[in-house]
Amino acid sequence: MIKMIVSDMDGTLLNSNKQLPADFVEVYQLMKTAGIRFVVASGRQFYTLVDEFAHFDHDIAFIAENGSYINWDDQTRVIKPMKAQEAKAMIEMLRLIEGTNVVLCGRKGAYVEGSPSDEFMVELKKYYAKHSVVEDLLDVEDDILKIAVNNFHELETVVYPKVKAAFENDFQISTSSPIWLDVMSLGVNKGNAVQMLQREMGISARETMAFGDYLNDYEMLQVVEHSYAMDNAHPEVKNIARHITGSNDNNGVTSAIRKQLMMCSEK
């Protein structure tokens, strides 16, 4: 019996216009009636996730910043935060790559430096409700949960290979979309965060279903028995998922949940 359902947001639960499925509130109520706990697991900032679901009463648990920040039942856990100075070499390298924007994702908010372009600020605001522009990222005083790196044109061909070659032994590194790269402390990922919630709630991998579309969902789909990749998912994500559901623009998540609930009711 399924007791927990976990879903990524962008490219998974949200459609290409960054909207929840039209039937999400109805499906959420069906999950509650069935005693299933719903968990959002995203690279987004916690404050942005809270705003997304503020329009209805819920008890959703949140895994934010790719597993660095976990909130459930009025409890919050911050996993292995770092200081800006600990990533000084990386930040200084990224500054030299043309077209690259660096975001320090802190417990109190997100930080960018200099004079960011209008195009980047539009992109930033989609994921970081609380943000500020500072003169120097290395002077930021906050617990850093994640470093997000944006490049609109060469993220996977230039930025990711450079960061991985220089820092893969020091940080957890994964791409979250074709234009975003995420860097966390070693061992921080959505999979470990899901396992923590499973332990806290007494729920097994066999009782957990999860949905994802990109490489930052890779570990999460490996710690649940009922793993689903979206039809629009990265090929590597499809390779490890046990099931493929419809695309994010075709209500793939809510359709699969409805089918699961129907199967359970027939048993």
PDB file of C-alpha atoms in Angstrom:
ATOM      1  CA  MET A   1       0.000   0.000   0.000  1.00  0.00           C
ATOM      2  CA  ILE A   2       1.295   3.460  -0.911  1.00  0.00           C
ATOM      3  CA  LYS A   3       1.720   5.763   2.096  1.00  0.00           C
ATOM      4  CA  MET A   4       3.916   8.525   0.608  1.00  0.00           C
ATOM      5  CA  ILE A   5       3.968  10.185  -2.825  1.00  0.00           C
ATOM      6  CA  VAL A   6       6.877  12.459  -3.711  1.00  0.00           C
ATOM      7  CA  SER A   7       7.010  14.764  -6.723  1.00  0.00           C
ATOM      8  CA  ASP A   8       9.509  17.103  -8.277  1.00  0.00           C
ATOM      9  CA  MET A   9       8.075  20.435  -9.452  1.00  0.00           C
ATOM     10  CA  ASP A  10       9.561  21.894 -12.658  1.00  0.00           C
ATOM     11  CA  GLY A  11       9.242  19.586 -15.627  1.00  0.00           C
ATOM     12  CA  THR A  12       7.261  17.143 -13.493  1.00  0.00           C
ATOM     13  CA  LEU A  13       4.237  18.375 -11.521  1.00  0.00           C
ATOM     14  CA  LEU A  14       4.214  21.831 -13.140  1.00  0.00           C
ATOM     15  CA  ASN A  15       3.508  22.249 -16.828  1.00  0.00           C
ATOM     16  CA  SER A  16       5.670  24.295 -19.189  1.00  0.00           C
ATOM     17  CA  ASN A  17       3.856  27.459 -18.059  1.00  0.00           C
ATOM     18  CA  LYS A  18       4.861  26.697 -14.445  1.00  0.00           C
ATOM     19  CA  GLN A  19       1.271  25.885 -13.473  1.00  0.00           C
ATOM     20  CA  LEU A  20      -0.093  23.100 -11.276  1.00  0.00           C
ATOM     21  CA  PRO A  21      -2.423  20.606 -12.966  1.00  0.00           C
ATOM     22  CA  ALA A  22      -6.020  21.813 -13.032  1.00  0.00           C
ATOM     23  CA  ASP A  23      -7.057  18.768 -11.023  1.00  0.00           C
ATOM     24  CA  PHE A  24      -4.275  18.926  -8.442  1.00  0.00           C
ATOM     25  CA  VAL A  25      -6.393  20.082  -5.474  1.00  0.00           C
ATOM     26  CA  GLU A  26      -8.940  17.324  -6.185  1.00  0.00           C
ATOM     27  CA  VAL A  27      -6.215  14.665  -6.438  1.00  0.00           C
ATOM     28  CA  TYR A  28      -4.556  15.983  -3.275  1.00  0.00           C
ATOM     29  CA  GLN A  29      -7.824  15.545  -1.371  1.00  0.00           C
ATOM     30  CA  LEU A  30      -8.082  11.997  -2.708  1.00  0.00           C
ATOM     31  CA  MET A  31      -4.587  11.302  -1.392  1.00  0.00           C
ATOM     32  CA  LYS A  32      -5.502  12.696   2.033  1.00  0.00           C
ATOM     33  CA  THR A  33      -8.641  10.576   2.166  1.00  0.00           C
ATOM     34  CA  ALA A  34      -6.514   7.524   1.375  1.00  0.00           C
ATOM     35  CA  GLY A  35      -4.064   8.403   4.163  1.00  0.00           C
ATOM     36  CA  ILE A  36      -1.205   9.173   1.761  1.00  0.00           C
ATOM     37  CA  ARG A  37       1.345  11.852   2.635  1.00  0.00           C
ATOM     38  CA  PHE A  38       2.292  14.149  -0.262  1.00  0.00           C
ATOM     39  CA  VAL A  39       5.836  15.499  -0.458  1.00  0.00           C
ATOM     40  CA  VAL A  40       7.191  18.132  -2.831  1.00  0.00           C
ATOM     41  CA  ALA A  41      10.893  17.614  -3.629  1.00  0.00           C
ATOM     42  CA  SER A  42      12.407  20.479  -5.593  1.00  0.00           C
ATOM     43  CA  GLY A  43      15.518  22.453  -6.322  1.00  0.00           C
ATOM     44  CA  ARG A  44      13.423  25.530  -5.636  1.00  0.00           C
ATOM     45  CA  GLN A  45      13.691  27.707  -2.559  1.00  0.00           C
ATOM     46  CA  PHE A  46      11.438  26.763   0.370  1.00  0.00           C
ATOM     47  CA  TYR A  47       9.721  30.176   0.380  1.00  0.00           C
ATOM     48  CA  THR A  48       8.828  29.797  -3.309  1.00  0.00           C
ATOM     49  CA  LEU A  49       7.352  26.354  -2.687  1.00  0.00           C
ATOM     50  CA  VAL A  50       5.230  27.629   0.196  1.00  0.00           C
ATOM     51  CA  ASP A  51       3.858  30.416  -2.020  1.00  0.00           C
ATOM     52  CA  GLU A  52       2.967  27.920  -4.747  1.00  0.00           C
ATOM     53  CA  PHE A  53       0.630  25.998  -2.450  1.00  0.00           C
ATOM     54  CA  ALA A  54      -0.662  28.897  -0.343  1.00  0.00           C
ATOM     55  CA  HIS A  55      -4.059  28.922  -2.075  1.00  0.00           C
ATOM     56  CA  PHE A  56      -5.434  25.884  -0.242  1.00  0.00           C
ATOM     57  CA  ASP A  57      -5.269  24.159   3.124  1.00  0.00           C
ATOM     58  CA  HIS A  58      -2.746  21.329   3.128  1.00  0.00           C
ATOM     59  CA  ASP A  59      -0.167  19.399   5.132  1.00  0.00           C
ATOM     60  CA  ILE A  60       2.364  18.985   2.330  1.00  0.00           C
ATOM     61  CA  ALA A  61       5.946  18.220   3.377  1.00  0.00           C
ATOM     62  CA  PHE A  62       8.665  20.106   1.505  1.00  0.00           C
ATOM     63  CA  ILE A  63      12.121  19.043   0.393  1.00  0.00           C
ATOM     64  CA  ALA A  64      13.672  22.266  -0.911  1.00  0.00           C
ATOM     65  CA  GLU A  65      17.056  23.210  -2.401  1.00  0.00           C
ATOM     66  CA  ASN A  66      17.562  19.637  -3.695  1.00  0.00           C
ATOM     67  CA  GLY A  67      17.494  18.118  -0.218  1.00  0.00           C
ATOM     68  CA  SER A  68      19.300  20.786   1.791  1.00  0.00           C
ATOM     69  CA  TYR A  69      16.145  22.078   3.508  1.00  0.00           C
ATOM     70  CA  ILE A  70      13.345  19.805   4.748  1.00  0.00           C
ATOM     71  CA  ASN A  71      10.089  20.985   6.341  1.00  0.00           C
ATOM     72  CA  TRP A  72       7.278  18.767   7.641  1.00  0.00           C
ATOM     73  CA  ASP A  73       4.701  18.979  10.452  1.00  0.00           C
ATOM     74  CA  ASP A  74       6.106  22.307  11.724  1.00  0.00           C
ATOM     75  CA  GLN A  75       9.588  20.816  11.841  1.00  0.00           C
ATOM     76  CA  THR A  76      12.559  22.021   9.797  1.00  0.00           C
ATOM     77  CA  ARG A  77      15.897  20.382   9.206  1.00  0.00           C
ATOM     78  CA  VAL A  78      18.821  22.009   7.406  1.00  0.00           C
ATOM     79  CA  ILE A  79      21.261  19.446   5.996  1.00  0.00           C
ATOM     80  CA  LYS A  80      25.010  20.191   5.934  1.00  0.00           C
ATOM     81  CA  PRO A  81      24.970  23.950   5.221  1.00  0.00           C
ATOM     82  CA  MET A  82      28.181  25.640   4.098  1.00  0.00           C
ATOM     83  CA  LYS A  83      29.663  29.128   4.119  1.00  0.00           C
ATOM     84  CA  ALA A  84      30.350  31.199   1.020  1.00  0.00           C
ATOM     85  CA  GLN A  85      34.088  31.108   1.705  1.00  0.00           C
ATOM     86  CA  GLU A  86      34.059  27.292   1.516  1.00  0.00           C
ATOM     87  CA  ALA A  87      33.134  27.628  -2.156  1.00  0.00           C
ATOM     88  CA  LYS A  88      35.479  30.534  -2.888  1.00  0.00           C
ATOM     89  CA  ALA A  89      37.515  28.698  -5.535  1.00  0.00           C
ATOM     90  CA  MET A  90      34.360  27.604  -7.357  1.00  0.00           C
ATOM     91  CA  ILE A  91      32.770  31.044  -7.250  1.00  0.00           C
ATOM     92  CA  GLU A  92      35.957  32.661  -8.543  1.00  0.00           C
ATOM     93  CA  MET A  93      36.164  30.140 -11.402  1.00  0.00           C
ATOM     94  CA  LEU A  94      32.527  30.622 -12.376  1.00  0.00           C
ATOM     95  CA  ARG A  95      32.961  34.397 -12.491  1.00  0.00           C
ATOM     96  CA  LEU A  96      35.388  33.895 -15.372  1.00  0.00           C
ATOM     97  CA  ILE A  97      32.963  31.884 -17.550  1.00  0.00           C
ATOM     98  CA  GLU A  98      31.118  34.289 -19.809  1.00  0.00           C
ATOM     99  CA  GLY A  99      27.346  34.261 -19.484  1.00  0.00           C
ATOM    100  CA  THR A 100      27.357  32.432 -16.158  1.00  0.00           C
ATOM    101  CA  ASN A 101      25.277  33.580 -13.191  1.00  0.00           C
ATOM    102  CA  VAL A 102      25.864  32.320  -9.642  1.00  0.00           C
ATOM    103  CA  VAL A 103      23.187  32.200  -6.933  1.00  0.00           C
ATOM    104  CA  LEU A 104      24.006  31.516  -3.300  1.00  0.00           C
ATOM    105  CA  CYS A 105      20.885  29.842  -1.894  1.00  0.00           C
ATOM    106  CA  GLY A 106      20.864  30.656   1.806  1.00  0.00           C
ATOM    107  CA  ARG A 107      18.594  29.805   4.680  1.00  0.00           C
ATOM    108  CA  LYS A 108      17.365  33.420   4.814  1.00  0.00           C
ATOM    109  CA  GLY A 109      17.202  34.006   1.054  1.00  0.00           C
ATOM    110  CA  ALA A 110      19.048  33.840  -2.252  1.00  0.00           C
ATOM    111  CA  TYR A 111      21.905  36.125  -3.270  1.00  0.00           C
ATOM    112  CA  VAL A 112      23.294  37.259  -6.615  1.00  0.00           C
ATOM    113  CA  GLU A 113      26.060  39.762  -7.206  1.00  0.00           C
ATOM    114  CA  GLY A 114      26.906  42.633  -9.523  1.00  0.00           C
ATOM    115  CA  SER A 115      24.452  43.861 -12.139  1.00  0.00           C
ATOM    116  CA  PRO A 116      22.511  40.794 -13.298  1.00  0.00           C
ATOM    117  CA  SER A 117      20.756  40.996 -16.660  1.00  0.00           C
ATOM    118  CA  ASP A 118      17.011  41.434 -16.961  1.00  0.00           C
ATOM    119  CA  GLU A 119      16.806  38.030 -18.676  1.00  0.00           C
ATOM    120  CA  PHE A 120      18.481  36.325 -15.727  1.00  0.00           C
ATOM    121  CA  MET A 121      16.389  38.147 -13.112  1.00  0.00           C
ATOM    122  CA  VAL A 122      13.190  36.979 -14.823  1.00  0.00           C
ATOM    123  CA  GLU A 123      14.516  33.412 -14.617  1.00  0.00           C
ATOM    124  CA  LEU A 124      15.696  33.821 -11.006  1.00  0.00           C
ATOM    125  CA  LYS A 125      12.318  35.041  -9.754  1.00  0.00           C
ATOM    126  CA  LYS A 126      10.635  31.830 -10.944  1.00  0.00           C
ATOM    127  CA  TYR A 127      12.471  29.840  -8.279  1.00  0.00           C
ATOM    128  CA  TYR A 128      13.571  32.279  -5.556  1.00  0.00           C
ATOM    129  CA  ALA A 129      10.817  34.363  -3.961  1.00  0.00           C
ATOM    130  CA  LYS A 130      13.286  35.824  -1.454  1.00  0.00           C
ATOM    131  CA  HIS A 131      16.379  37.201  -3.149  1.00  0.00           C
ATOM    132  CA  SER A 132      18.734  40.162  -3.025  1.00  0.00           C
ATOM    133  CA  VAL A 133      21.582  41.606  -5.090  1.00  0.00           C
ATOM    134  CA  VAL A 134      24.873  42.024  -3.209  1.00  0.00           C
ATOM    135  CA  GLU A 135      28.215  43.513  -4.121  1.00  0.00           C
ATOM    136  CA  ASP A 136      30.256  40.373  -3.399  1.00  0.00           C
ATOM    137  CA  LEU A 137      28.941  36.845  -2.875  1.00  0.00           C
ATOM    138  CA  LEU A 138      31.958  35.997  -0.755  1.00  0.00           C
ATOM    139  CA  ASP A 139      30.801  38.527   1.853  1.00  0.00           C
ATOM    140  CA  VAL A 140      27.388  36.871   2.332  1.00  0.00           C
ATOM    141  CA  GLU A 141      26.735  35.880   5.949  1.00  0.00           C
ATOM    142  CA  ASP A 142      24.166  33.091   5.866  1.00  0.00           C
ATOM    143  CA  ASP A 143      23.974  29.308   5.972  1.00  0.00           C
ATOM    144  CA  ILE A 144      24.385  28.356   2.306  1.00  0.00           C
ATOM    145  CA  LEU A 145      22.164  25.414   1.395  1.00  0.00           C
ATOM    146  CA  LYS A 146      23.038  25.247  -2.278  1.00  0.00           C
ATOM    147  CA  ILE A 147      24.884  27.068  -5.034  1.00  0.00           C
ATOM    148  CA  ALA A 148      22.808  27.392  -8.193  1.00  0.00           C
ATOM    149  CA  VAL A 149      24.594  28.126 -11.449  1.00  0.00           C
ATOM    150  CA  ASN A 150      22.837  29.438 -14.546  1.00  0.00           C
ATOM    151  CA  ASN A 151      24.046  29.655 -18.120  1.00  0.00           C
ATOM    152  CA  PHE A 152      21.520  30.003 -20.933  1.00  0.00           C
ATOM    153  CA  HIS A 153      23.733  28.635 -23.704  1.00  0.00           C
ATOM    154  CA  GLU A 154      26.661  26.521 -22.502  1.00  0.00           C
ATOM    155  CA  LEU A 155      25.719  24.963 -19.182  1.00  0.00           C
ATOM    156  CA  GLU A 156      25.976  21.301 -20.198  1.00  0.00           C
ATOM    157  CA  THR A 157      28.805  21.739 -22.718  1.00  0.00           C
ATOM    158  CA  VAL A 158      31.113  24.134 -20.822  1.00  0.00           C
ATOM    159  CA  VAL A 159      30.055  24.940 -17.255  1.00  0.00           C
ATOM    160  CA  TYR A 160      29.115  21.482 -15.974  1.00  0.00           C
ATOM    161  CA  PRO A 161      32.278  19.738 -17.272  1.00  0.00           C
ATOM    162  CA  LYS A 162      34.493  22.413 -15.700  1.00  0.00           C
ATOM    163  CA  VAL A 163      32.753  22.335 -12.321  1.00  0.00           C
ATOM    164  CA  LYS A 164      32.645  18.535 -12.231  1.00  0.00           C
ATOM    165  CA  ALA A 165      36.318  18.150 -13.179  1.00  0.00           C
ATOM    166  CA  ALA A 166      37.478  20.613 -10.536  1.00  0.00           C
ATOM    167  CA  PHE A 167      35.112  19.947  -7.626  1.00  0.00           C
ATOM    168  CA  GLU A 168      33.358  16.577  -7.861  1.00  0.00           C
ATOM    169  CA  ASN A 169      35.348  15.245  -4.871  1.00  0.00           C
ATOM    170  CA  ASP A 170      34.338  18.235  -2.736  1.00  0.00           C
ATOM    171  CA  PHE A 171      30.661  18.818  -3.550  1.00  0.00           C
ATOM    172  CA  GLN A 172      27.502  17.078  -4.726  1.00  0.00           C
ATOM    173  CA  ILE A 173      26.982  18.333  -8.295  1.00  0.00           C
ATOM    174  CA  SER A 174      24.016  17.777 -10.598  1.00  0.00           C
ATOM    175  CA  THR A 175      22.137  19.511 -13.391  1.00  0.00           C
ATOM    176  CA  SER A 176      18.514  20.369 -12.679  1.00  0.00           C
ATOM    177  CA  SER A 177      17.631  21.607 -16.187  1.00  0.00           C
ATOM    178  CA  PRO A 178      19.449  22.420 -19.432  1.00  0.00           C
ATOM    179  CA  ILE A 179      20.271  25.885 -18.040  1.00  0.00           C
ATOM    180  CA  TRP A 180      20.727  25.236 -14.289  1.00  0.00           C
ATOM    181  CA  LEU A 181      23.416  23.417 -12.315  1.00  0.00           C
ATOM    182  CA  ASP A 182      23.171  22.786  -8.554  1.00  0.00           C
ATOM    183  CA  VAL A 183      26.025  22.349  -6.086  1.00  0.00           C
ATOM    184  CA  MET A 184      25.466  21.071  -2.539  1.00  0.00           C
ATOM    185  CA  SER A 185      27.552  19.666   0.270  1.00  0.00           C
ATOM    186  CA  LEU A 186      28.622  16.071  -0.316  1.00  0.00           C
ATOM    187  CA  GLY A 187      25.825  13.627   0.432  1.00  0.00           C
ATOM    188  CA  VAL A 188      23.027  16.163   0.008  1.00  0.00           C
ATOM    189  CA  ASN A 189      20.431  15.121  -2.555  1.00  0.00           C
ATOM    190  CA  LYS A 190      16.713  14.481  -2.844  1.00  0.00           C
ATOM    191  CA  GLY A 191      17.186  10.756  -2.308  1.00  0.00           C
ATOM    192  CA  ASN A 192      18.764  11.143   1.113  1.00  0.00           C
ATOM    193  CA  ALA A 193      16.081  13.686   2.052  1.00  0.00           C
ATOM    194  CA  VAL A 194      13.303  11.265   1.074  1.00  0.00           C
ATOM    195  CA  GLN A 195      14.939   8.529   3.145  1.00  0.00           C
ATOM    196  CA  MET A 196      15.049  10.861   6.135  1.00  0.00           C
ATOM    197  CA  LEU A 197      11.307  11.523   5.824  1.00  0.00           C
ATOM    198  CA  GLN A 198      10.656   7.810   5.388  1.00  0.00           C
ATOM    199  CA  ARG A 199      12.445   7.156   8.701  1.00  0.00           C
ATOM    200  CA  GLU A 200      10.644   9.998  10.479  1.00  0.00           C
ATOM    201  CA  MET A 201       7.222   8.844   9.282  1.00  0.00           C
ATOM    202  CA  GLY A 202       7.809   5.095   9.498  1.00  0.00           C
ATOM    203  CA  ILE A 203       7.263   4.587   5.771  1.00  0.00           C
ATOM    204  CA  SER A 204       9.243   2.094   3.681  1.00  0.00           C
ATOM    205  CA  ALA A 205      10.612   2.378   0.145  1.00  0.00           C
ATOM    206  CA  ARG A 206       7.991  -0.190  -0.866  1.00  0.00           C
ATOM    207  CA  GLU A 207       5.275   2.185   0.353  1.00  0.00           C
ATOM    208  CA  THR A 208       6.665   5.205  -1.524  1.00  0.00           C
ATOM    209  CA  MET A 209       5.974   6.527  -5.031  1.00  0.00           C
ATOM    210  CA  ALA A 210       8.074   9.278  -6.646  1.00  0.00           C
ATOM    211  CA  PHE A 211       8.043  11.321  -9.858  1.00  0.00           C
ATOM    212  CA  GLY A 212      10.934  13.137 -11.528  1.00  0.00           C
ATOM    213  CA  ASP A 213      12.278  14.381 -14.834  1.00  0.00           C
ATOM    214  CA  TYR A 214      15.891  15.504 -14.503  1.00  0.00           C
ATOM    215  CA  LEU A 215      19.250  14.448 -13.106  1.00  0.00           C
ATOM    216  CA  ASN A 216      18.720  16.048  -9.690  1.00  0.00           C
ATOM    217  CA  ASP A 217      15.878  13.503  -9.289  1.00  0.00           C
ATOM    218  CA  TYR A 218      18.182  10.544  -9.983  1.00  0.00           C
ATOM    219  CA  GLU A 219      18.898   9.527  -6.366  1.00  0.00           C
ATOM    220  CA  MET A 220      15.286  10.112  -5.319  1.00  0.00           C
ATOM    221  CA  LEU A 221      13.977   7.616  -7.859  1.00  0.00           C
ATOM    222  CA  GLN A 222      16.443   5.019  -6.587  1.00  0.00           C
ATOM    223  CA  VAL A 223      15.157   5.031  -2.984  1.00  0.00           C
ATOM    224  CA  VAL A 224      11.501   4.255  -3.778  1.00  0.00           C
ATOM    225  CA  GLU A 225       9.957   1.101  -5.201  1.00  0.00           C
ATOM    226  CA  HIS A 226       7.369   2.931  -7.310  1.00  0.00           C
ATOM    227  CA  SER A 227       9.566   5.263  -9.393  1.00  0.00           C
ATOM    228  CA  TYR A 228       8.116   7.234 -12.308  1.00  0.00           C
ATOM    229  CA  ALA A 229       9.925   9.240 -14.978  1.00  0.00           C
ATOM    230  CA  MET A 230       7.966  11.766 -16.987  1.00  0.00           C
ATOM    231  CA  ASP A 231       7.610  11.222 -20.718  1.00  0.00           C
ATOM    232  CA  ASN A 232       9.647  14.439 -21.113  1.00  0.00           C
ATOM    233  CA  ALA A 233      12.374  13.222 -18.725  1.00  0.00           C
ATOM    234  CA  HIS A 234      16.110  13.117 -19.328  1.00  0.00           C
ATOM    235  CA  PRO A 235      17.100   9.758 -20.915  1.00  0.00           C
ATOM    236  CA  GLU A 236      19.206   8.765 -17.888  1.00  0.00           C
ATOM    237  CA  VAL A 237      16.217   9.313 -15.603  1.00  0.00           C
ATOM    238  CA  LYS A 238      14.010   7.163 -17.846  1.00  0.00           C
ATOM    239  CA  ASN A 239      16.639   4.417 -17.738  1.00  0.00           C
ATOM    240  CA  ILE A 240      16.451   4.010 -13.952  1.00  0.00           C
ATOM    241  CA  ALA A 241      12.727   4.582 -13.391  1.00  0.00           C
ATOM    242  CA  ARG A 242      10.483   1.528 -13.146  1.00  0.00           C
ATOM    243  CA  HIS A 243       7.620   3.312 -14.893  1.00  0.00           C
ATOM    244  CA  ILE A 244       7.093   6.069 -17.473  1.00  0.00           C
ATOM    245  CA  THR A 245       4.079   8.365 -17.143  1.00  0.00           C
ATOM    246  CA  GLY A 246       2.719  11.144 -19.335  1.00  0.00           C
ATOM    247  CA  SER A 247       4.550  14.422 -19.820  1.00  0.00           C
ATOM    248  CA  ASN A 248       4.320  17.379 -17.459  1.00  0.00           C
ATOM    249  CA  ASP A 249       2.097  19.072 -20.053  1.00  0.00           C
ATOM    250  CA  ASN A 250      -0.222  16.074 -20.071  1.00  0.00           C
ATOM    251  CA  ASN A 251      -0.891  15.806 -16.313  1.00  0.00           C
ATOM    252  CA  GLY A 252       1.436  12.815 -16.024  1.00  0.00           C
ATOM    253  CA  VAL A 253       1.711  13.003 -12.233  1.00  0.00           C
ATOM    254  CA  THR A 254      -1.953  13.333 -11.332  1.00  0.00           C
ATOM    255  CA  SER A 255      -2.961  10.730 -13.943  1.00  0.00           C
ATOM    256  CA  ALA A 256      -0.568   8.169 -12.453  1.00  0.00           C
ATOM    257  CA  ILE A 257      -1.735   8.960  -8.909  1.00  0.00           C
ATOM    258  CA  ARG A 258      -5.384   8.471  -9.939  1.00  0.00           C
ATOM    259  CA  LYS A 259      -4.515   5.075 -11.425  1.00  0.00           C
ATOM    260  CA  GLN A 260      -2.673   4.073  -8.256  1.00  0.00           C
ATOM    261  CA  LEU A 261      -5.575   5.122  -6.034  1.00  0.00           C
ATOM    262  CA  MET A 262      -8.006   3.196  -8.245  1.00  0.00           C
ATOM    263  CA  MET A 263      -5.842   0.060  -8.019  1.00  0.00           C
ATOM    264  CA  CYS A 264      -5.728   0.353  -4.229  1.00  0.00           C
ATOM    265  CA  SER A 265      -9.497   0.776  -3.972  1.00  0.00           C
ATOM    266  CA  GLU A 266     -10.068  -2.371  -6.033  1.00  0.00           C
ATOM    267  CA  LYS A 267      -7.947  -4.576  -3.754  1.00  0.00           C
TER     268      LYS A 267
END
